[in-house]
Short mmCIF file of N, CA, C and O and ligand atoms in Angstrom, two decimals:
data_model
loop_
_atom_site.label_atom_id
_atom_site.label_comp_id
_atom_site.label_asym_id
_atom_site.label_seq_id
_atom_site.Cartn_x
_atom_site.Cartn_y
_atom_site.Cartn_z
N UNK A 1 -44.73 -97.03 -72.96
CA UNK A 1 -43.88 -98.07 -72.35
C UNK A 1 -43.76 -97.83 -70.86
O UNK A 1 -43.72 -96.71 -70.34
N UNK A 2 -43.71 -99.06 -70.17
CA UNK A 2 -43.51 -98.90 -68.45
C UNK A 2 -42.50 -98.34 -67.91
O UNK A 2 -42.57 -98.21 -66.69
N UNK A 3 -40.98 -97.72 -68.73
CA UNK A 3 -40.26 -97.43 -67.80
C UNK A 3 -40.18 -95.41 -69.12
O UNK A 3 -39.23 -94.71 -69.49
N UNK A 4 -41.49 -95.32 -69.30
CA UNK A 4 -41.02 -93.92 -70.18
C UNK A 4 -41.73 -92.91 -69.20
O UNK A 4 -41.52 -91.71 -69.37
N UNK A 5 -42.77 -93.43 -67.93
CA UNK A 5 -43.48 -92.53 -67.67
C UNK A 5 -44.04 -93.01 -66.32
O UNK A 5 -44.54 -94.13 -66.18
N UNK A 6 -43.92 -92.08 -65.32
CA UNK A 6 -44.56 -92.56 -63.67
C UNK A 6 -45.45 -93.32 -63.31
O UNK A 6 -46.47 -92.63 -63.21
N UNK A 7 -45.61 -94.10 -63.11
CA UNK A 7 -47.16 -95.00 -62.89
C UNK A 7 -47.67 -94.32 -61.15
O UNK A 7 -46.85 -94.53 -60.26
N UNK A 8 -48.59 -93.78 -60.88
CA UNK A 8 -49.20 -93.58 -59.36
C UNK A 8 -49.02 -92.04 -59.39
O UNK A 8 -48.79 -91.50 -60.47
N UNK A 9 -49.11 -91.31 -58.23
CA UNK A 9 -49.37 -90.21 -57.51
C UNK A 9 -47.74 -89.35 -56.64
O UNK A 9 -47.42 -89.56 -55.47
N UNK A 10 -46.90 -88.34 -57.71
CA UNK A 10 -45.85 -87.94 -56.92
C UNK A 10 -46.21 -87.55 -55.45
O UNK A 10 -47.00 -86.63 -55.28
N UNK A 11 -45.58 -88.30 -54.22
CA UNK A 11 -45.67 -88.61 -53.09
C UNK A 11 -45.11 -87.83 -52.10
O UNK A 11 -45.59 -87.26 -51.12
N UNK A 12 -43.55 -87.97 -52.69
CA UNK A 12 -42.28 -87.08 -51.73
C UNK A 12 -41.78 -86.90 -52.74
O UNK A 12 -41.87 -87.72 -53.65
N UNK A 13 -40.87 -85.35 -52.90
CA UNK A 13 -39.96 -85.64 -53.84
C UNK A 13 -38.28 -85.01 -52.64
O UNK A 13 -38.48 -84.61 -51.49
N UNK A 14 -37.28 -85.05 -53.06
CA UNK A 14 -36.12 -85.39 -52.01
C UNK A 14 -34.87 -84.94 -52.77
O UNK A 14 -34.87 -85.17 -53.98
N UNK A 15 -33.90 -84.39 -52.28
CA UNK A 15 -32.58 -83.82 -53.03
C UNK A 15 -31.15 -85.48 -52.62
O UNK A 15 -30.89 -85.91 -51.50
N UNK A 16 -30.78 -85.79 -53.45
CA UNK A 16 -30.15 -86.92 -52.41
C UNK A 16 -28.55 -86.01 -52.73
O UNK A 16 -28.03 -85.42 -53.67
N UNK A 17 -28.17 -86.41 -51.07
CA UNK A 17 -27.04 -85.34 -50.46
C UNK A 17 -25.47 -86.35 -50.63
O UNK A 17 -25.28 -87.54 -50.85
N UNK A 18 -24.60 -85.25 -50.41
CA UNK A 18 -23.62 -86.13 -50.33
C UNK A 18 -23.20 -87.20 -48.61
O UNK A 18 -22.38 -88.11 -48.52
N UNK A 19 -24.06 -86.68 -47.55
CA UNK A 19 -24.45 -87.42 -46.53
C UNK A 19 -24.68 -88.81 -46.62
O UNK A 19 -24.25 -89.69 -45.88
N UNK A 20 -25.55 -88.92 -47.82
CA UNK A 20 -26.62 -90.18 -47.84
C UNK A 20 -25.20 -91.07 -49.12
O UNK A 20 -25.52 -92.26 -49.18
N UNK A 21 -24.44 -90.93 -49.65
CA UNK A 21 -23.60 -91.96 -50.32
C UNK A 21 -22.74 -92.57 -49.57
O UNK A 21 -22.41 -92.21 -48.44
N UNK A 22 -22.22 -93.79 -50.36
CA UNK A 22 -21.29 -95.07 -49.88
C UNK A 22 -20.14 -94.75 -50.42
O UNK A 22 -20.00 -93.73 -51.09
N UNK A 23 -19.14 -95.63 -50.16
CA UNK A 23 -17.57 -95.55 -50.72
C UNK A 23 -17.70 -95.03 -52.28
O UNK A 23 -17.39 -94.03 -52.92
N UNK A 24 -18.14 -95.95 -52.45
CA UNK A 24 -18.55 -95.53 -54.30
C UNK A 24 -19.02 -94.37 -55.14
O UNK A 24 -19.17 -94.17 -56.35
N UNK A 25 -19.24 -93.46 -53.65
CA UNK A 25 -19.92 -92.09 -54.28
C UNK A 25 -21.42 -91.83 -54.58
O UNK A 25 -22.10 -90.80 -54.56
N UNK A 26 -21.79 -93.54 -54.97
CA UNK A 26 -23.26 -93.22 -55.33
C UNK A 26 -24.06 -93.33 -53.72
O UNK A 26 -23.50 -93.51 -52.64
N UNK A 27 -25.62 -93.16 -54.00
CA UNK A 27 -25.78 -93.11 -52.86
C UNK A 27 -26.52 -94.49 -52.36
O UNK A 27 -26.84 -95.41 -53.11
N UNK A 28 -26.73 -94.46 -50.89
CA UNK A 28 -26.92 -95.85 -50.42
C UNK A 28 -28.41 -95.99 -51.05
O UNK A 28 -29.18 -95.11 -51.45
N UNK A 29 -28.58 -97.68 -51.00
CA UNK A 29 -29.70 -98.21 -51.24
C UNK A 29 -30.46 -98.21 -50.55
O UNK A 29 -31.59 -98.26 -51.04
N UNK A 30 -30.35 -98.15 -49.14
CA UNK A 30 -30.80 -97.88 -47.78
C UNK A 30 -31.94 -96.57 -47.68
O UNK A 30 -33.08 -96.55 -47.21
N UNK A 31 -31.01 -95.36 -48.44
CA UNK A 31 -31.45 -94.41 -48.59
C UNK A 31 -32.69 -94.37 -49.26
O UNK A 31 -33.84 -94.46 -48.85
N UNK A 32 -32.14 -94.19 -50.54
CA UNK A 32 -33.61 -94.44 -51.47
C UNK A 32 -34.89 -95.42 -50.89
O UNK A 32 -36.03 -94.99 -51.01
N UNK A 33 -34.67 -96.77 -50.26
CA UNK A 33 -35.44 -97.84 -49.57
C UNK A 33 -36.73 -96.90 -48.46
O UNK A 33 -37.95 -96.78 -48.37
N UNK A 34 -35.55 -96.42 -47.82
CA UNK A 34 -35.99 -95.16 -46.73
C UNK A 34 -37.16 -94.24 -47.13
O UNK A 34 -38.21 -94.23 -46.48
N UNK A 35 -36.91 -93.34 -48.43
CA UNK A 35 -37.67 -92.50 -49.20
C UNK A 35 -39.09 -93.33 -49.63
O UNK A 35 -40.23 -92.89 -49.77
N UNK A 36 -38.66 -94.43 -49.75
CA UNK A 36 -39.86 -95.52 -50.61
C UNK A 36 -40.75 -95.73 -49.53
O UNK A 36 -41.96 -95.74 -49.78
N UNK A 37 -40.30 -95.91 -48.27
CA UNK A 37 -40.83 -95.88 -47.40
C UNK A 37 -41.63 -94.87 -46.89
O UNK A 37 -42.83 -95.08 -46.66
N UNK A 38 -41.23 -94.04 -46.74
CA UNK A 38 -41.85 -92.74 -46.28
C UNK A 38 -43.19 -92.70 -47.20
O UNK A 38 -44.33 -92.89 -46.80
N UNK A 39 -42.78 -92.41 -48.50
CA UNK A 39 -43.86 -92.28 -49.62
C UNK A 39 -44.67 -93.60 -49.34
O UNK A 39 -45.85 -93.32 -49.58
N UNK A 40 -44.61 -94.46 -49.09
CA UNK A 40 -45.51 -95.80 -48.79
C UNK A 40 -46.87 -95.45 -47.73
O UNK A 40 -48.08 -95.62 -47.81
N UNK A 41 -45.95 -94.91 -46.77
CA UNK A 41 -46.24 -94.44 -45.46
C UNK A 41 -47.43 -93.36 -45.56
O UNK A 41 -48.46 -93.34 -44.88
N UNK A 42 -46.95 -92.27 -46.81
CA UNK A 42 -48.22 -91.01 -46.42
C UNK A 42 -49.08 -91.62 -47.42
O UNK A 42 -50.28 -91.48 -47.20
N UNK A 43 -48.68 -92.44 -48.74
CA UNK A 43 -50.15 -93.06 -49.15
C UNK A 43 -50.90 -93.79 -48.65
O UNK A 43 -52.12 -93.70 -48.77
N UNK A 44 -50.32 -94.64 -48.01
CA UNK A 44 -51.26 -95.47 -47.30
C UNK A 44 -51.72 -95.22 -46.24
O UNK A 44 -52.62 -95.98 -45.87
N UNK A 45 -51.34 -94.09 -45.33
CA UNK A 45 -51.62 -93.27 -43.94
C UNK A 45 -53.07 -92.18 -44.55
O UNK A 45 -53.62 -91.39 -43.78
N UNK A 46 -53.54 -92.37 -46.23
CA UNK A 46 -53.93 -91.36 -46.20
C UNK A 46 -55.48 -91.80 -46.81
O UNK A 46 -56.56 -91.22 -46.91
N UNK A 47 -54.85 -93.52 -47.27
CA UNK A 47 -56.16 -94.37 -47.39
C UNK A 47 -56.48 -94.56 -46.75
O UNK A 47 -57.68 -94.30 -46.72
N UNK A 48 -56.15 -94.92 -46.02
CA UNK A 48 -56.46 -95.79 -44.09
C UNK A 48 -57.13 -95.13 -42.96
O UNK A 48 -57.77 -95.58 -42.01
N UNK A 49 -56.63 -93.23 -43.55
CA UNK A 49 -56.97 -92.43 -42.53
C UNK A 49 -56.26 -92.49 -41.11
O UNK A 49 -56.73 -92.33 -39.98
N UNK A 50 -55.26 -92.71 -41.46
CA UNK A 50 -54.97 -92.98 -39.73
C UNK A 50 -53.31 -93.85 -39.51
O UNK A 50 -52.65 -94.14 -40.51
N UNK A 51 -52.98 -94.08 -38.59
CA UNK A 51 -51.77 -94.92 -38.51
C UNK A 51 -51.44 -96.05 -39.53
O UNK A 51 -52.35 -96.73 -39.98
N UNK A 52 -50.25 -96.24 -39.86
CA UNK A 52 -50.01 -97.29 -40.97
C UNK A 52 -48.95 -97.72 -40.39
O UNK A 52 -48.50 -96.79 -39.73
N UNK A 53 -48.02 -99.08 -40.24
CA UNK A 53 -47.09 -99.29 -40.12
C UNK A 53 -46.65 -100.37 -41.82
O UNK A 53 -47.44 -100.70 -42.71
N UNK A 54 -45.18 -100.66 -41.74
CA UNK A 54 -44.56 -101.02 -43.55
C UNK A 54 -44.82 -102.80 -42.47
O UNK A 54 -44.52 -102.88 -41.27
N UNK A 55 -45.34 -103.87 -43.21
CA UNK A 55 -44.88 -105.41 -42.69
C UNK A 55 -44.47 -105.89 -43.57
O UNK A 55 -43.91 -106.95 -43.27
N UNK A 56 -44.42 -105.52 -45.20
CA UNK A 56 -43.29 -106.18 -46.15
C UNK A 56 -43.15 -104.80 -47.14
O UNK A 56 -43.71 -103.72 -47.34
N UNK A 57 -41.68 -105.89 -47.75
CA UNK A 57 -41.32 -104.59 -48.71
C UNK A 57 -41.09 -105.99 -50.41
O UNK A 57 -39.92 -106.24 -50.68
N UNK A 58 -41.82 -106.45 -51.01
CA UNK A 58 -41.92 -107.54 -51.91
C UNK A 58 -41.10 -106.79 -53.54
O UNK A 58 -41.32 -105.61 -53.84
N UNK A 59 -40.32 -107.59 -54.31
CA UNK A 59 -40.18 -107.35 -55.55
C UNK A 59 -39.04 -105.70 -55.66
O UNK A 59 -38.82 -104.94 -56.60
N UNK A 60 -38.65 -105.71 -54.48
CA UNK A 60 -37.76 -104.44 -54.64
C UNK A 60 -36.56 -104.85 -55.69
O UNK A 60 -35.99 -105.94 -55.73
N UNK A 61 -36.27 -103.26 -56.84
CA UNK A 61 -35.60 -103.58 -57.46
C UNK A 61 -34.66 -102.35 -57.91
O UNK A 61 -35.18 -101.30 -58.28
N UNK A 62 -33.62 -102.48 -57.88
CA UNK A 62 -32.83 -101.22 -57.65
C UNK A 62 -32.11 -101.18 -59.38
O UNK A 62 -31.12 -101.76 -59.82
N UNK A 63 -33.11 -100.21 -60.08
CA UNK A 63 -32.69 -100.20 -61.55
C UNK A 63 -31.73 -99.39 -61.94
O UNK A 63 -31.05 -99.66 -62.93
N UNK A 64 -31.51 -98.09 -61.10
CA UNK A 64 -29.98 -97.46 -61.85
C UNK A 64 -29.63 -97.07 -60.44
O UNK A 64 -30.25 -97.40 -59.43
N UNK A 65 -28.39 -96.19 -60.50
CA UNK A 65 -27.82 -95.72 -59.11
C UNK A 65 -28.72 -94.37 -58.85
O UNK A 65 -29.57 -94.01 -59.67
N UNK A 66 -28.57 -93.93 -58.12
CA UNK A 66 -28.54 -92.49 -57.65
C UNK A 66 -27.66 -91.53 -57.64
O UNK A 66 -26.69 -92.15 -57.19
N UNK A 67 -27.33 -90.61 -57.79
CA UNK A 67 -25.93 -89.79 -57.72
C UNK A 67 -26.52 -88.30 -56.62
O UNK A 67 -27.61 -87.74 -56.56
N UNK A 68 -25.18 -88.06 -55.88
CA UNK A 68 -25.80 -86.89 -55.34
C UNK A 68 -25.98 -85.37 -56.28
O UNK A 68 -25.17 -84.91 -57.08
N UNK A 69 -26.82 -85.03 -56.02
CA UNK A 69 -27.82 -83.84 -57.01
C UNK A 69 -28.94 -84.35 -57.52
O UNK A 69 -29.74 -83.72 -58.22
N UNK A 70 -29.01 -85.29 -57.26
CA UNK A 70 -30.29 -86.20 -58.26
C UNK A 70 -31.54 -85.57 -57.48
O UNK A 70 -31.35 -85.13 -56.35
N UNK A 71 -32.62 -85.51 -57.98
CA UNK A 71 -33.92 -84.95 -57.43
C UNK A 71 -34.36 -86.38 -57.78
O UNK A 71 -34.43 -86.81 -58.93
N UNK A 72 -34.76 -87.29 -56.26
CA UNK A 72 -35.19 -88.05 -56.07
C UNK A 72 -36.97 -87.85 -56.15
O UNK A 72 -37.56 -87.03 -55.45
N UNK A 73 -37.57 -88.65 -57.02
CA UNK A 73 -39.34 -88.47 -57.36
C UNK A 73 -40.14 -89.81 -56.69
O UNK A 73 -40.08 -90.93 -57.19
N UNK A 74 -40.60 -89.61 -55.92
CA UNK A 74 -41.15 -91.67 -55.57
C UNK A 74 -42.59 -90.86 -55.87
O UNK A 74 -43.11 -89.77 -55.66
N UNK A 75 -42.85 -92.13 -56.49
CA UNK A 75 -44.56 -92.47 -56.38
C UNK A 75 -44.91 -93.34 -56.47
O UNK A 75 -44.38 -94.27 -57.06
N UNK A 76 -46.46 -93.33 -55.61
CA UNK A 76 -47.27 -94.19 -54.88
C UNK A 76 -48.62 -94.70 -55.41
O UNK A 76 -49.48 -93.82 -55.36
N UNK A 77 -48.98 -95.75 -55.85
CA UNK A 77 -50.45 -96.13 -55.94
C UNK A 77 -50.76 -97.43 -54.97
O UNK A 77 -50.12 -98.49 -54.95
N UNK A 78 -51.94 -97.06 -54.16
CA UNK A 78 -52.30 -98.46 -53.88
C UNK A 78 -53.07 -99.15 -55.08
O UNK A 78 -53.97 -98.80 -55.84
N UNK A 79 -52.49 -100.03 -54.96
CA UNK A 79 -52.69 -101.49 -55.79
C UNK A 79 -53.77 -102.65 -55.60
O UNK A 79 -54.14 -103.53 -56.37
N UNK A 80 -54.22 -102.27 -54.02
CA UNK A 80 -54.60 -103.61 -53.23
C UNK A 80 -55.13 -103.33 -51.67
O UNK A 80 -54.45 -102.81 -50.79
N UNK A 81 -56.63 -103.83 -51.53
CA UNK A 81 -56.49 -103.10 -49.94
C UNK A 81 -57.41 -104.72 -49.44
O UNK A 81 -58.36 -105.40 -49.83
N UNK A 82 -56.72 -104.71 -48.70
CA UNK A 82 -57.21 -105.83 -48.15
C UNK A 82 -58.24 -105.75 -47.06
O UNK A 82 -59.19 -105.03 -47.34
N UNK A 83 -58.26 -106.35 -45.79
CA UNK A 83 -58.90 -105.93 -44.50
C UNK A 83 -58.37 -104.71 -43.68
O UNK A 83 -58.85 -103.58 -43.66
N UNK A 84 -57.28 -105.18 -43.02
CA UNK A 84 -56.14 -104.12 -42.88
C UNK A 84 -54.92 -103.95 -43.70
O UNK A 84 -54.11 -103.18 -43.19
N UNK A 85 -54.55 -104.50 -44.91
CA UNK A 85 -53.18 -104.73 -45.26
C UNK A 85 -53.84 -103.64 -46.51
O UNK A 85 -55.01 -103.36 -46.76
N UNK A 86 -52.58 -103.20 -47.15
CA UNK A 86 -53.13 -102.63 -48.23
C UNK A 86 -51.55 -102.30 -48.88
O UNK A 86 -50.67 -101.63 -48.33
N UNK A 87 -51.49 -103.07 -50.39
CA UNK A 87 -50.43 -103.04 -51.22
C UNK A 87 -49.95 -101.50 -51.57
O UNK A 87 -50.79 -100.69 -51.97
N UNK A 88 -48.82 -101.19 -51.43
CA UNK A 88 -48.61 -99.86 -52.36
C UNK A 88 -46.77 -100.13 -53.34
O UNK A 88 -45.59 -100.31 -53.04
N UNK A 89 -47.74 -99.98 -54.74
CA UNK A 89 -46.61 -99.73 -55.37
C UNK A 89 -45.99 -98.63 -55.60
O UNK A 89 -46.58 -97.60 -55.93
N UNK A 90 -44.38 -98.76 -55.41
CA UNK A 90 -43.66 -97.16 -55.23
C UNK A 90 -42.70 -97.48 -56.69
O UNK A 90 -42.28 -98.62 -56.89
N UNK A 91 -42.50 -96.62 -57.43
CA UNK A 91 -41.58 -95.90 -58.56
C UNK A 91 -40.98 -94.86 -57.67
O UNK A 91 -41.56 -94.20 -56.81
N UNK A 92 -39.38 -94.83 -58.12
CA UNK A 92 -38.44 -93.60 -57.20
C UNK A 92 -37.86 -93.44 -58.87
O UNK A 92 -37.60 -94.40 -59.59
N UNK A 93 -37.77 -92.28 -59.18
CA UNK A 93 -37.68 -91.32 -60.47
C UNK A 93 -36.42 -90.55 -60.30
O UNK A 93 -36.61 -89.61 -59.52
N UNK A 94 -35.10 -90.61 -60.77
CA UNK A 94 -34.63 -89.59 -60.51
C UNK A 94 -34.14 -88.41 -61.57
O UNK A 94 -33.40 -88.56 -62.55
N UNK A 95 -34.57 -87.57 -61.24
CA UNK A 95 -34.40 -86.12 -62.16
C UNK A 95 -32.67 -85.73 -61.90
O UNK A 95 -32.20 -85.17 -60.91
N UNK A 96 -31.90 -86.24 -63.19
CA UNK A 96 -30.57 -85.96 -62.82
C UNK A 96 -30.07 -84.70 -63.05
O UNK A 96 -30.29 -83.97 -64.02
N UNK A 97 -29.33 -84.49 -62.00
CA UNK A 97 -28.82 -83.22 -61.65
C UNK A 97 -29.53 -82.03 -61.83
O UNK A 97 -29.30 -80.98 -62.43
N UNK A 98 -30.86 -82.68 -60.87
CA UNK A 98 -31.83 -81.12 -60.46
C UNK A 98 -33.02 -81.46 -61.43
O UNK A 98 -34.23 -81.57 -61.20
N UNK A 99 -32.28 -81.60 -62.62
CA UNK A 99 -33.31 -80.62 -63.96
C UNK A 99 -32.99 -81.38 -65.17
O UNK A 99 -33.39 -80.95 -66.26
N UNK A 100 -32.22 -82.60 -65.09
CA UNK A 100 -32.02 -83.44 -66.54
C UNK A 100 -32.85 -84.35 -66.98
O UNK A 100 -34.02 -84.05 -66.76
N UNK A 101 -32.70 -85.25 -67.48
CA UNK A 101 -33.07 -86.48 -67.98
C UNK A 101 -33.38 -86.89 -66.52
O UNK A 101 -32.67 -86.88 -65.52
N UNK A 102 -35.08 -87.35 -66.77
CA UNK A 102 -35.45 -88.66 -66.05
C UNK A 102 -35.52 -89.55 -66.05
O UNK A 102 -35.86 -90.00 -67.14
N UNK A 103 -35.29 -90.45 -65.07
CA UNK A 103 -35.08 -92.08 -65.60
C UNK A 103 -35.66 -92.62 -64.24
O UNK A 103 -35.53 -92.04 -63.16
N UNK A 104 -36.35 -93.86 -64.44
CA UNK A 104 -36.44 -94.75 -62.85
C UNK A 104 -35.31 -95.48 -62.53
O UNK A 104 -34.61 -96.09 -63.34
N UNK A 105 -35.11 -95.41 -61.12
CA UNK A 105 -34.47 -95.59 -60.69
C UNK A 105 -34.43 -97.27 -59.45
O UNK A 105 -33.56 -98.09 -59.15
N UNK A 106 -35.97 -97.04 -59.07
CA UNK A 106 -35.97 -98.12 -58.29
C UNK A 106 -37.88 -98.56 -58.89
O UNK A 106 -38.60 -97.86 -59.59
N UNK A 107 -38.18 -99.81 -58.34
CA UNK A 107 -39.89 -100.06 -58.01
C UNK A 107 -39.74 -101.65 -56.95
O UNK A 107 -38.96 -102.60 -56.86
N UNK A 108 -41.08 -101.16 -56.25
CA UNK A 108 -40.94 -102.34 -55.30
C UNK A 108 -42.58 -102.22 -54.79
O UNK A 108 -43.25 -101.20 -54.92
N UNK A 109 -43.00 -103.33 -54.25
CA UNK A 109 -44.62 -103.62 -53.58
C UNK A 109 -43.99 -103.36 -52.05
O UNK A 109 -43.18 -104.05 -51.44
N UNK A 110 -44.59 -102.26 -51.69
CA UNK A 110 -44.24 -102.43 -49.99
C UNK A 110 -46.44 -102.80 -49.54
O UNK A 110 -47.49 -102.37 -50.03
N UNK A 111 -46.23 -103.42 -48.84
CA UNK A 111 -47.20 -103.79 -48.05
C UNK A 111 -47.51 -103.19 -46.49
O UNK A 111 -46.69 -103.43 -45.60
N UNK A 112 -48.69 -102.40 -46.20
CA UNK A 112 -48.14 -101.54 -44.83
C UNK A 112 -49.87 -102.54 -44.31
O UNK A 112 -50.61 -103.31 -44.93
N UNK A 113 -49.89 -101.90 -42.73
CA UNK A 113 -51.19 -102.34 -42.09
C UNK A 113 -51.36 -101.12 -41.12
O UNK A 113 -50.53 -100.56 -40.39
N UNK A 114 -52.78 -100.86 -41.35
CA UNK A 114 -53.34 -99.90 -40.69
C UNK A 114 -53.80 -100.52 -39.19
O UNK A 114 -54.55 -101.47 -38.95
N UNK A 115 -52.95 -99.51 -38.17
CA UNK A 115 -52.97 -100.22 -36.88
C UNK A 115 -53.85 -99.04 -36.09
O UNK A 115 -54.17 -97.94 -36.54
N UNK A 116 -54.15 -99.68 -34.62
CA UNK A 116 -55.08 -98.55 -33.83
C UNK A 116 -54.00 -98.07 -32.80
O UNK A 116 -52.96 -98.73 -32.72
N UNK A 117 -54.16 -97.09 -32.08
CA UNK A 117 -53.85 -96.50 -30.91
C UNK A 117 -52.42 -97.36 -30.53
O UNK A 117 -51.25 -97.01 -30.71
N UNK A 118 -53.01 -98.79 -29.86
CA UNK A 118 -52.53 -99.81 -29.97
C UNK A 118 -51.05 -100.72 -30.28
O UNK A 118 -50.28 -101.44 -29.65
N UNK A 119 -51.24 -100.05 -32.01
CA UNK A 119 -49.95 -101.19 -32.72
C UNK A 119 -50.57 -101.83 -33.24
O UNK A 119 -49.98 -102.64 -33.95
N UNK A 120 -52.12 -101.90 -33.24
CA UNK A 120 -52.80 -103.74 -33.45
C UNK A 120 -53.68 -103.67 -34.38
O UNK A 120 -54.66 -103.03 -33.99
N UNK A 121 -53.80 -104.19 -35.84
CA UNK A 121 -54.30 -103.97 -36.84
C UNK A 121 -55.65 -103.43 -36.99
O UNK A 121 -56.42 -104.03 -36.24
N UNK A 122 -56.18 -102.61 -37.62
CA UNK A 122 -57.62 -101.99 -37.64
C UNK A 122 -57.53 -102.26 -39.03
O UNK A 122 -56.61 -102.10 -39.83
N UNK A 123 -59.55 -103.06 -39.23
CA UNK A 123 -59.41 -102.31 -41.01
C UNK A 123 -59.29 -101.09 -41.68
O UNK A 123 -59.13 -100.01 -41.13
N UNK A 124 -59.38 -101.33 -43.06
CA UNK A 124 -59.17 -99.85 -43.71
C UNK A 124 -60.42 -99.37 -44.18
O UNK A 124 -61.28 -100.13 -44.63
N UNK A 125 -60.55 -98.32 -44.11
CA UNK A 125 -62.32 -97.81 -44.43
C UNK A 125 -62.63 -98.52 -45.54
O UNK A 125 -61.86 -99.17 -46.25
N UNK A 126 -63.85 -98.37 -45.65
CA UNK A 126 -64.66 -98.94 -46.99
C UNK A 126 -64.64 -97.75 -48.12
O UNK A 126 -65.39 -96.81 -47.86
N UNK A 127 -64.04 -97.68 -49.08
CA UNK A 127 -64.68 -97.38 -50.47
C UNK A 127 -65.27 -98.12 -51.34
O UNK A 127 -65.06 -99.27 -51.72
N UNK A 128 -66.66 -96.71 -51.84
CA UNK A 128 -67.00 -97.18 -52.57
C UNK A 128 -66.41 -97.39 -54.47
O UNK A 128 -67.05 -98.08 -55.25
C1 LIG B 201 -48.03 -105.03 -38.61
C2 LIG B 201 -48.40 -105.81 -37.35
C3 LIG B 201 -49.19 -104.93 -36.40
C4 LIG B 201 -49.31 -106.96 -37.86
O1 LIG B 201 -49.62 -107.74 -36.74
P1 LIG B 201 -50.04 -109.28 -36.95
O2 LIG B 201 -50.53 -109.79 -35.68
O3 LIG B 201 -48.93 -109.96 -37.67
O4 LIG B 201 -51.28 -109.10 -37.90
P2 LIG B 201 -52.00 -110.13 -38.87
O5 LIG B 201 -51.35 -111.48 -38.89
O6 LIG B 201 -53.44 -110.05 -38.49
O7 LIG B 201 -51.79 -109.50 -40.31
C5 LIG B 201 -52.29 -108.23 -40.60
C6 LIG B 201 -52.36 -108.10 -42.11
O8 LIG B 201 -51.04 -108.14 -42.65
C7 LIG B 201 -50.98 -109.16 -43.65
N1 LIG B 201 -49.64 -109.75 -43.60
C8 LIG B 201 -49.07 -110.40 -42.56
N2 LIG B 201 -47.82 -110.77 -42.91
C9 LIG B 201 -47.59 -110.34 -44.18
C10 LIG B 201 -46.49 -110.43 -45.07
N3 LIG B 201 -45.35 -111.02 -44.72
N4 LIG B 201 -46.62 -109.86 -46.29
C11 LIG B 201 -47.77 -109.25 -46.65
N5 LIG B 201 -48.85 -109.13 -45.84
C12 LIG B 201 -48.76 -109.68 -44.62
C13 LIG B 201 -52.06 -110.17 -43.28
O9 LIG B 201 -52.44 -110.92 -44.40
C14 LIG B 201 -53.13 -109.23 -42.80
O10 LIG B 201 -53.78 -108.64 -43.92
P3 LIG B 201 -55.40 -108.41 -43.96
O11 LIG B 201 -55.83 -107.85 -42.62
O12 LIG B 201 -55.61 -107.42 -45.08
O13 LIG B 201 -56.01 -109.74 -44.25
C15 LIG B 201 -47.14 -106.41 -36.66
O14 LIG B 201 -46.60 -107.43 -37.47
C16 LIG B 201 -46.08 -105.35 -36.40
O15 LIG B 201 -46.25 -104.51 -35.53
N6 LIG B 201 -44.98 -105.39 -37.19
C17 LIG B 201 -43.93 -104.38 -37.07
C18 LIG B 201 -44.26 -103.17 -37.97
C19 LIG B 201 -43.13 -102.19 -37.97
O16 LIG B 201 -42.60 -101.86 -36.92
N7 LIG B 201 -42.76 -101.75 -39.17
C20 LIG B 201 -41.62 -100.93 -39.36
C21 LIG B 201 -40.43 -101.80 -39.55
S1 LIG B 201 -38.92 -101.01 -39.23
#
């Protein structure tokens, strides 16, 4: 089943602090968004070979909270590579309190583009 087991490549994994929560205790969405990002960032920085910037973040979906102690898990597959654009889907996993039960927590399509020197889109290598 899709939500019993990681889909992609563990990316970053992250302790979420009591820094990173809202009034509510749990922690921000912002946060985790952030992490998704990052992990977006070194997969696709690592297809591309080179600079990546995020130009969408599509289908984000925030399935349970976070709590601080949680061992935050994101992972990454690209999905999709276009000219320069190239899809990456992220799963954020969180391992509660360190070492418990895992569960997902978030999934979303972020979309990044491999840029030059520049800022200004370059394609992405060819695989075969
Ligand atoms: C990314 C950036 C360089 C693209 O420049 P641009 O002139 O818009 O480039 P293009 O229109 O040629 O689009 C580049 C690619 O992105 C894709 N793209 C553009 N808008 C998109 C969108 N909303 N969703 C998904 N893909 C999109 C295009 O289809 C194209 O893909 P392809 O080359 O694989 O065919 C520019 O938009 C930018 O610098 N954005 C800010 C990035 C940033 O700072 N990110 C961090 C945010 S805090």
């Amino acid at each position: 089943m899709d939500d019993d087991k990681p889909t992609g490549d563990l990316t970053l994994r992250t302790m979420a602090m009591p820094a990173d929560t809202n009034a509510s205790g749990d922690i921000f969405g912002g946060w985790v968004l952030s992490q998704m990002d990052l992990a977006g960032g070194i997969s696709a920085g690592q297809r591309a070979e080179g600079r990546v910037v995020t130009i969408a973040v599509d289908k984000m979906k925030f399935i349970r909270p976070v709590h601080v102690g949680d061992v935050l898990c994101v992972y990454a597959q690209v999905v999709h590579v276009g000219n320069s654009s190239m899809e990456i889907k992220l799963e954020s996993w969180a391992l509660r309190q360190r070492y418990g039960h895992r569960e997902k927590v978030t999934e979303a399509i972020f979309t990044m583009v491999a840029v030059d020197d520049d800022g200004k889109p370059r394609p992405v290598p060819k695989r075969d």
